[in-house]
Short mmCIF file of C-alpha atoms in Angstrom, two decimals:
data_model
loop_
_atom_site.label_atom_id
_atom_site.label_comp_id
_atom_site.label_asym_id
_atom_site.label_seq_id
_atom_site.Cartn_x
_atom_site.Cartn_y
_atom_site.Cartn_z
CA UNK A 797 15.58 6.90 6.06
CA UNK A 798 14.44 4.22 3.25
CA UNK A 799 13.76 4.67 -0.22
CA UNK A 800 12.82 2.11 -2.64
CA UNK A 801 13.51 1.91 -6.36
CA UNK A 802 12.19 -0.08 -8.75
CA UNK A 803 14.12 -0.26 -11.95
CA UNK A 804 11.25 -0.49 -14.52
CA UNK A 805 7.67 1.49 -15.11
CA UNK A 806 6.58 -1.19 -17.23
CA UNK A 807 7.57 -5.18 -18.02
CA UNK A 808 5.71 -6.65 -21.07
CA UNK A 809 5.97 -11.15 -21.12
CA UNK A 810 4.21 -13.35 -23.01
CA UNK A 811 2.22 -15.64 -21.25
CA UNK A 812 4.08 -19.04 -20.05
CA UNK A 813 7.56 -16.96 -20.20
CA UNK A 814 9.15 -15.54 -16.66
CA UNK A 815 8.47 -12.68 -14.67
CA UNK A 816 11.28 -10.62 -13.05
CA UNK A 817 9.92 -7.22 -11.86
CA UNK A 818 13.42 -5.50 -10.21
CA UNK A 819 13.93 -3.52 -6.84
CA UNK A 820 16.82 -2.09 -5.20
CA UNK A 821 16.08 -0.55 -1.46
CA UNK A 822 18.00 1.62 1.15
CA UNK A 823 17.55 1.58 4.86
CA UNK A 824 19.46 2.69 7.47
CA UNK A 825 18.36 -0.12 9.51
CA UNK A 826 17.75 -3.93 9.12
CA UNK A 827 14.93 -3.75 6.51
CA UNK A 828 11.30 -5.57 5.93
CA UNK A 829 10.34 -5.22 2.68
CA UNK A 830 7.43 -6.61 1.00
CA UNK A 831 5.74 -6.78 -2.56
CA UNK A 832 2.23 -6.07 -3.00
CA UNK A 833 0.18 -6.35 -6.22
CA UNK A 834 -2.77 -4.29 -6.76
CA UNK A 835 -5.18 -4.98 -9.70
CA UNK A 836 -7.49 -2.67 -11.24
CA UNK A 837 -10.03 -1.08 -9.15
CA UNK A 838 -9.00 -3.60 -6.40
CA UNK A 839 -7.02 -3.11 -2.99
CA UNK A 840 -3.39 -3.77 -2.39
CA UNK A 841 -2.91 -8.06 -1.33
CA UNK A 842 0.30 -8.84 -0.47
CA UNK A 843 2.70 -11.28 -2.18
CA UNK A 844 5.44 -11.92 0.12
CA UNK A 845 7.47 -10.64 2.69
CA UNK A 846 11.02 -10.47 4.12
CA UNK A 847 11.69 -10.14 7.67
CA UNK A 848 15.70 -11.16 8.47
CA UNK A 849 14.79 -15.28 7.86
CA UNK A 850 15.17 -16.71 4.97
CA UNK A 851 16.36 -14.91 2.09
CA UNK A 852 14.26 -16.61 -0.49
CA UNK A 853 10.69 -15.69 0.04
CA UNK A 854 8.01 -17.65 -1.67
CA UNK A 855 4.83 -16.12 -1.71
CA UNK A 856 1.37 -16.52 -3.22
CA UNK A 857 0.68 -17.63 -7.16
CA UNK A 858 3.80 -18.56 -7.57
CA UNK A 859 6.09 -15.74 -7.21
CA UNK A 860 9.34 -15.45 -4.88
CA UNK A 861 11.88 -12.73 -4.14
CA UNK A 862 15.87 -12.79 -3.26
CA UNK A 863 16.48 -10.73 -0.42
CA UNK A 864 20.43 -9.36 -1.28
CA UNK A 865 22.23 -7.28 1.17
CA UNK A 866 25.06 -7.01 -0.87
CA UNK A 867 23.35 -5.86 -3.71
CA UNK A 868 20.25 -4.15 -1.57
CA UNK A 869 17.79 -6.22 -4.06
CA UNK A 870 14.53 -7.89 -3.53
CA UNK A 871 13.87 -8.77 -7.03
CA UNK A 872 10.40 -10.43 -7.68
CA UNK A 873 10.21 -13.44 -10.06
CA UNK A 874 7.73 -16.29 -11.67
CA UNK A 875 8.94 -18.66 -13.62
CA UNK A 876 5.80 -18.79 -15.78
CA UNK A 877 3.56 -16.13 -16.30
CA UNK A 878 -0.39 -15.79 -16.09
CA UNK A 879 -2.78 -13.35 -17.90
CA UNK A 880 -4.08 -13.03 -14.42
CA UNK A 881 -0.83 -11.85 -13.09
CA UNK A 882 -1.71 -8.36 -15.66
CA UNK A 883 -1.35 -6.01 -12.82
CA UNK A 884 0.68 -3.15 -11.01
CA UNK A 885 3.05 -4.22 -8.45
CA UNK A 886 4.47 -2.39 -5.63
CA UNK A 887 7.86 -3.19 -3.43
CA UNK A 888 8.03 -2.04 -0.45
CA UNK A 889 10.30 -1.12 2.52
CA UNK A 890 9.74 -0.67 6.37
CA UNK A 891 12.50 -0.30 9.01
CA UNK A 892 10.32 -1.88 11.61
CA UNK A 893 8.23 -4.55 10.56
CA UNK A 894 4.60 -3.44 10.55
CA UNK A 895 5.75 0.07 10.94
CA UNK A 896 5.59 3.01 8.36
CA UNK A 897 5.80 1.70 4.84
CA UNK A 898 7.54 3.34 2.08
CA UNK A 899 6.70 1.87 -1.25
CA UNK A 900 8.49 2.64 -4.66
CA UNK A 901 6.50 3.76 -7.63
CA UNK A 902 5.05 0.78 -9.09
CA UNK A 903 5.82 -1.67 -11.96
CA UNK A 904 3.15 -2.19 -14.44
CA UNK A 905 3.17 -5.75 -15.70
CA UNK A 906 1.90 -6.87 -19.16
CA UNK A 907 1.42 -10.59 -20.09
CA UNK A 908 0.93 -10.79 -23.77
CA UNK A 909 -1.22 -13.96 -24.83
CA UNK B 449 -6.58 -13.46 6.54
CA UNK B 450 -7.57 -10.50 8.06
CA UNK B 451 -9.93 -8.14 6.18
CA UNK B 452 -10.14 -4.29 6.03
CA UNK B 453 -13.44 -2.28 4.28
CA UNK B 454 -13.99 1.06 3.05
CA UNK B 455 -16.91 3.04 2.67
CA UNK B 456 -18.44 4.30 0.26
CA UNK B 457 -16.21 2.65 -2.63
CA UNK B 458 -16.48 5.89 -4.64
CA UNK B 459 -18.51 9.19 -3.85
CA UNK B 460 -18.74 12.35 -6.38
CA UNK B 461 -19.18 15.45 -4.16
CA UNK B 462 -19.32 19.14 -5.09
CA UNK B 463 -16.36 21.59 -4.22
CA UNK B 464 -16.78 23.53 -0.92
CA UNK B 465 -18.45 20.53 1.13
CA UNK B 466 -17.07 17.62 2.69
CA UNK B 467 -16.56 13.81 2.36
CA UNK B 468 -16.39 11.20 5.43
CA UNK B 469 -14.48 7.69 4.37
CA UNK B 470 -14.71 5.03 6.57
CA UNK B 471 -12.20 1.89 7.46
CA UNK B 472 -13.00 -1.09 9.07
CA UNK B 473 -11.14 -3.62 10.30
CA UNK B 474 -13.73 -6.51 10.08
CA UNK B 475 -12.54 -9.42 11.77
CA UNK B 476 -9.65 -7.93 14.17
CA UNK B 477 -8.57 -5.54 16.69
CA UNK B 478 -6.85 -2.58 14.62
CA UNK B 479 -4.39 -0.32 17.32
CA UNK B 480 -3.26 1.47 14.48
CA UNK B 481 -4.69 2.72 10.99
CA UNK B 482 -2.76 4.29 7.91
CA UNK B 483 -4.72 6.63 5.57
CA UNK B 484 -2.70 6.72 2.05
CA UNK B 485 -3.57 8.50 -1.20
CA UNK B 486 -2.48 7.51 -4.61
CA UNK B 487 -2.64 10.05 -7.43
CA UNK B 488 -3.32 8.22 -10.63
CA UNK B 489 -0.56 6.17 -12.01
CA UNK B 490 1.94 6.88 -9.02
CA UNK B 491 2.29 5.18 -6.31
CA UNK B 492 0.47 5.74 -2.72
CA UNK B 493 1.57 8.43 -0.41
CA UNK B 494 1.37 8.19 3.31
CA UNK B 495 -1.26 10.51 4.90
CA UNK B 496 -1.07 9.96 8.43
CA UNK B 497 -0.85 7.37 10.96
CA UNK B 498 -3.78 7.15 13.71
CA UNK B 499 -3.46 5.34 16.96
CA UNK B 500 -6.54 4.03 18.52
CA UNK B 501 -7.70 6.52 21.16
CA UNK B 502 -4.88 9.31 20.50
CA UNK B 503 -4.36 12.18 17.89
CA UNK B 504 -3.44 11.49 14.43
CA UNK B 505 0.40 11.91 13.15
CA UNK B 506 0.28 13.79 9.86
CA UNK B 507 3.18 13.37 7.40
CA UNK B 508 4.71 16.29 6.48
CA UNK B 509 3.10 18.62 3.99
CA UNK B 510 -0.38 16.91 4.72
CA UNK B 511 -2.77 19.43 5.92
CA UNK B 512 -4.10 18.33 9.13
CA UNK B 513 -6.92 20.87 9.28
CA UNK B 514 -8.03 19.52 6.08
CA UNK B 515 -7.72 15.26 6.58
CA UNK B 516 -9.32 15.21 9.46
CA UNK B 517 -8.83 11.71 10.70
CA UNK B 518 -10.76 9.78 13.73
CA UNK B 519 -9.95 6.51 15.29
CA UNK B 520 -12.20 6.45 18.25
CA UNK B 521 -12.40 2.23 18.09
CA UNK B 522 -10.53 -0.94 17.40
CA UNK B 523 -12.35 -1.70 14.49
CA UNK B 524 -13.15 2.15 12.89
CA UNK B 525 -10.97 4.87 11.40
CA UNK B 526 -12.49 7.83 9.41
CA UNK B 527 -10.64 10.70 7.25
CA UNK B 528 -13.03 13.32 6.94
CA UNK B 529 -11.87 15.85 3.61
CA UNK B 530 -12.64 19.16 4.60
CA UNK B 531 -14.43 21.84 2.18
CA UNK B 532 -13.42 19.60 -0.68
CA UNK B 533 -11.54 21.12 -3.98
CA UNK B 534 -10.77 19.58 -7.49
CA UNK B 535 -7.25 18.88 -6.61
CA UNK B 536 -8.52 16.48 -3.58
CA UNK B 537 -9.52 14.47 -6.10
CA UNK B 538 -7.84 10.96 -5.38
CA UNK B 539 -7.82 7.37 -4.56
CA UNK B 540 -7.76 6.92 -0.58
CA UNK B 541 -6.64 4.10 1.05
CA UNK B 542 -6.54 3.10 4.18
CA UNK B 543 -4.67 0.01 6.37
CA UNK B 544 -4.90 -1.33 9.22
CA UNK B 545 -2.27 -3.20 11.84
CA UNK B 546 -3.26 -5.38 15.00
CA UNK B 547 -0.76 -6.01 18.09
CA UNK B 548 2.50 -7.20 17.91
CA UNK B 549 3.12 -10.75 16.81
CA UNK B 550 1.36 -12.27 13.72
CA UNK B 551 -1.30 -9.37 13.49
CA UNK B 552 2.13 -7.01 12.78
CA UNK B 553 1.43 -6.78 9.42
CA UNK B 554 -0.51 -4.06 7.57
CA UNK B 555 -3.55 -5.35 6.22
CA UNK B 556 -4.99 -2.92 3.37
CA UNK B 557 -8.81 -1.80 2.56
CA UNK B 558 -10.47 -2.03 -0.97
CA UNK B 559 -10.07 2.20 -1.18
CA UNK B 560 -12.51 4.99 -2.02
CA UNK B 561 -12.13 6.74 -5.43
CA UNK B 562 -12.85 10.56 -4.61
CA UNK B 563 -14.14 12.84 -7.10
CA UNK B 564 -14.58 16.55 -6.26
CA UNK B 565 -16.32 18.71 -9.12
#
């Protein structure tokens, strides 16, 4: 089975500082796992992805995760933060790329101006 | 990229009746469609899983009498909410995921904020 967690409900930055939203997975089998931001009102757009290449992902806006066996991390990061980045962000796990997502519970992000 | 609609956006209803919510995948062939829910602030919930031309798998715990789900095209998927309550009250999403290769990856609608009163 696979289970996400992500470590915090809520991360508060000032704008122009870095972003580090955490996640720690578990899978049974080789994982994909994906982060997905979802503003207000608005549907889920992905991020970035992992699927067994590289382990440093870069994705859209600037952000990029570290996939970590040993540690079973994909932590998110940005080196600079946006007010536009304000938003709730979901990581994700799937055994089977494309197959049945689980996703963890969501960190809020804050950017203070 | 590939892009996946939902209608209505929002619909009020009254208890007792019930509400059909629509997915599209616009410009791609969808074999299978997801139908999540998200309660608010928590994260979203798997429904079921709907293969194009086949019966619906329901997760467990989701009543399947209730979520009635169709995917009779490519492009369509509906999740009908049968004799609608308060506590159906939700945020529905749906997603949708081509062939193998680059069209592997879930692609997610816009949702539909149900109210039930």
């Amino acid at each position: 089975a696979q289970s996400v967690t992500q470590l915090d409900s809520h991360v508060s930055v000032s704008e122009g500082t870095p972003v580090l939203l955490r996640c720690n997975y578990s899978s049974s089998y080789s994982p994909s796992l994906f982060w997905y931001v979802q503003h207000p009102n608005k549907g889920l757009q992905l991020l970035l992805k992992y699927t067994s290449a590289a382990t440093l992902v870069k994705g859209i806006n600037g952000f990029e995760a570290e996939f970590k066996k040993s540690e079973t991390s994909f932590h998110l990061t940005k080196p600079s933060a946006h007010m536009s980045d304000a938003a709730e962000y979901f990581c994700v796990v799937s055994a089977v790329y494309g197959n049945k997502l689980v996703f963890g519970a969501g960190t809020i992000l804050r950017v203070k101006s | 990229g590939a892009v996946v609609s939902q209608h209505p956006s929002r619909v009020i209803c009254k208890s007792g009746t019930s509400v059909k919510i629509e997915c599209r995948s616009l410009d791609f062939q969808a074999t299978t469609m997801f139908w999540y829910r998200q309660f608010p602030k928590q994260s979203l919930m798997l429904m079921a899983t709907s293969n194009e031309g086949s019966k619906a798998t329901y997760e467990q715990g989701v009543e399947k009498d209730k979520f009635l789900i169709n995917h009779a095209s490519l492009t369509l998927s509906t999740l009908t909410v049968t004799s609608a309550h308060p506590e159906d009250s939700s945020f529905y999403i749906c997603s949708a995921r081509g062939q193998a290769g680059p069209g592997y990856e879930q692609y997610f609608g816009p949702g539909t904020r149900l109210t039930v009163t």
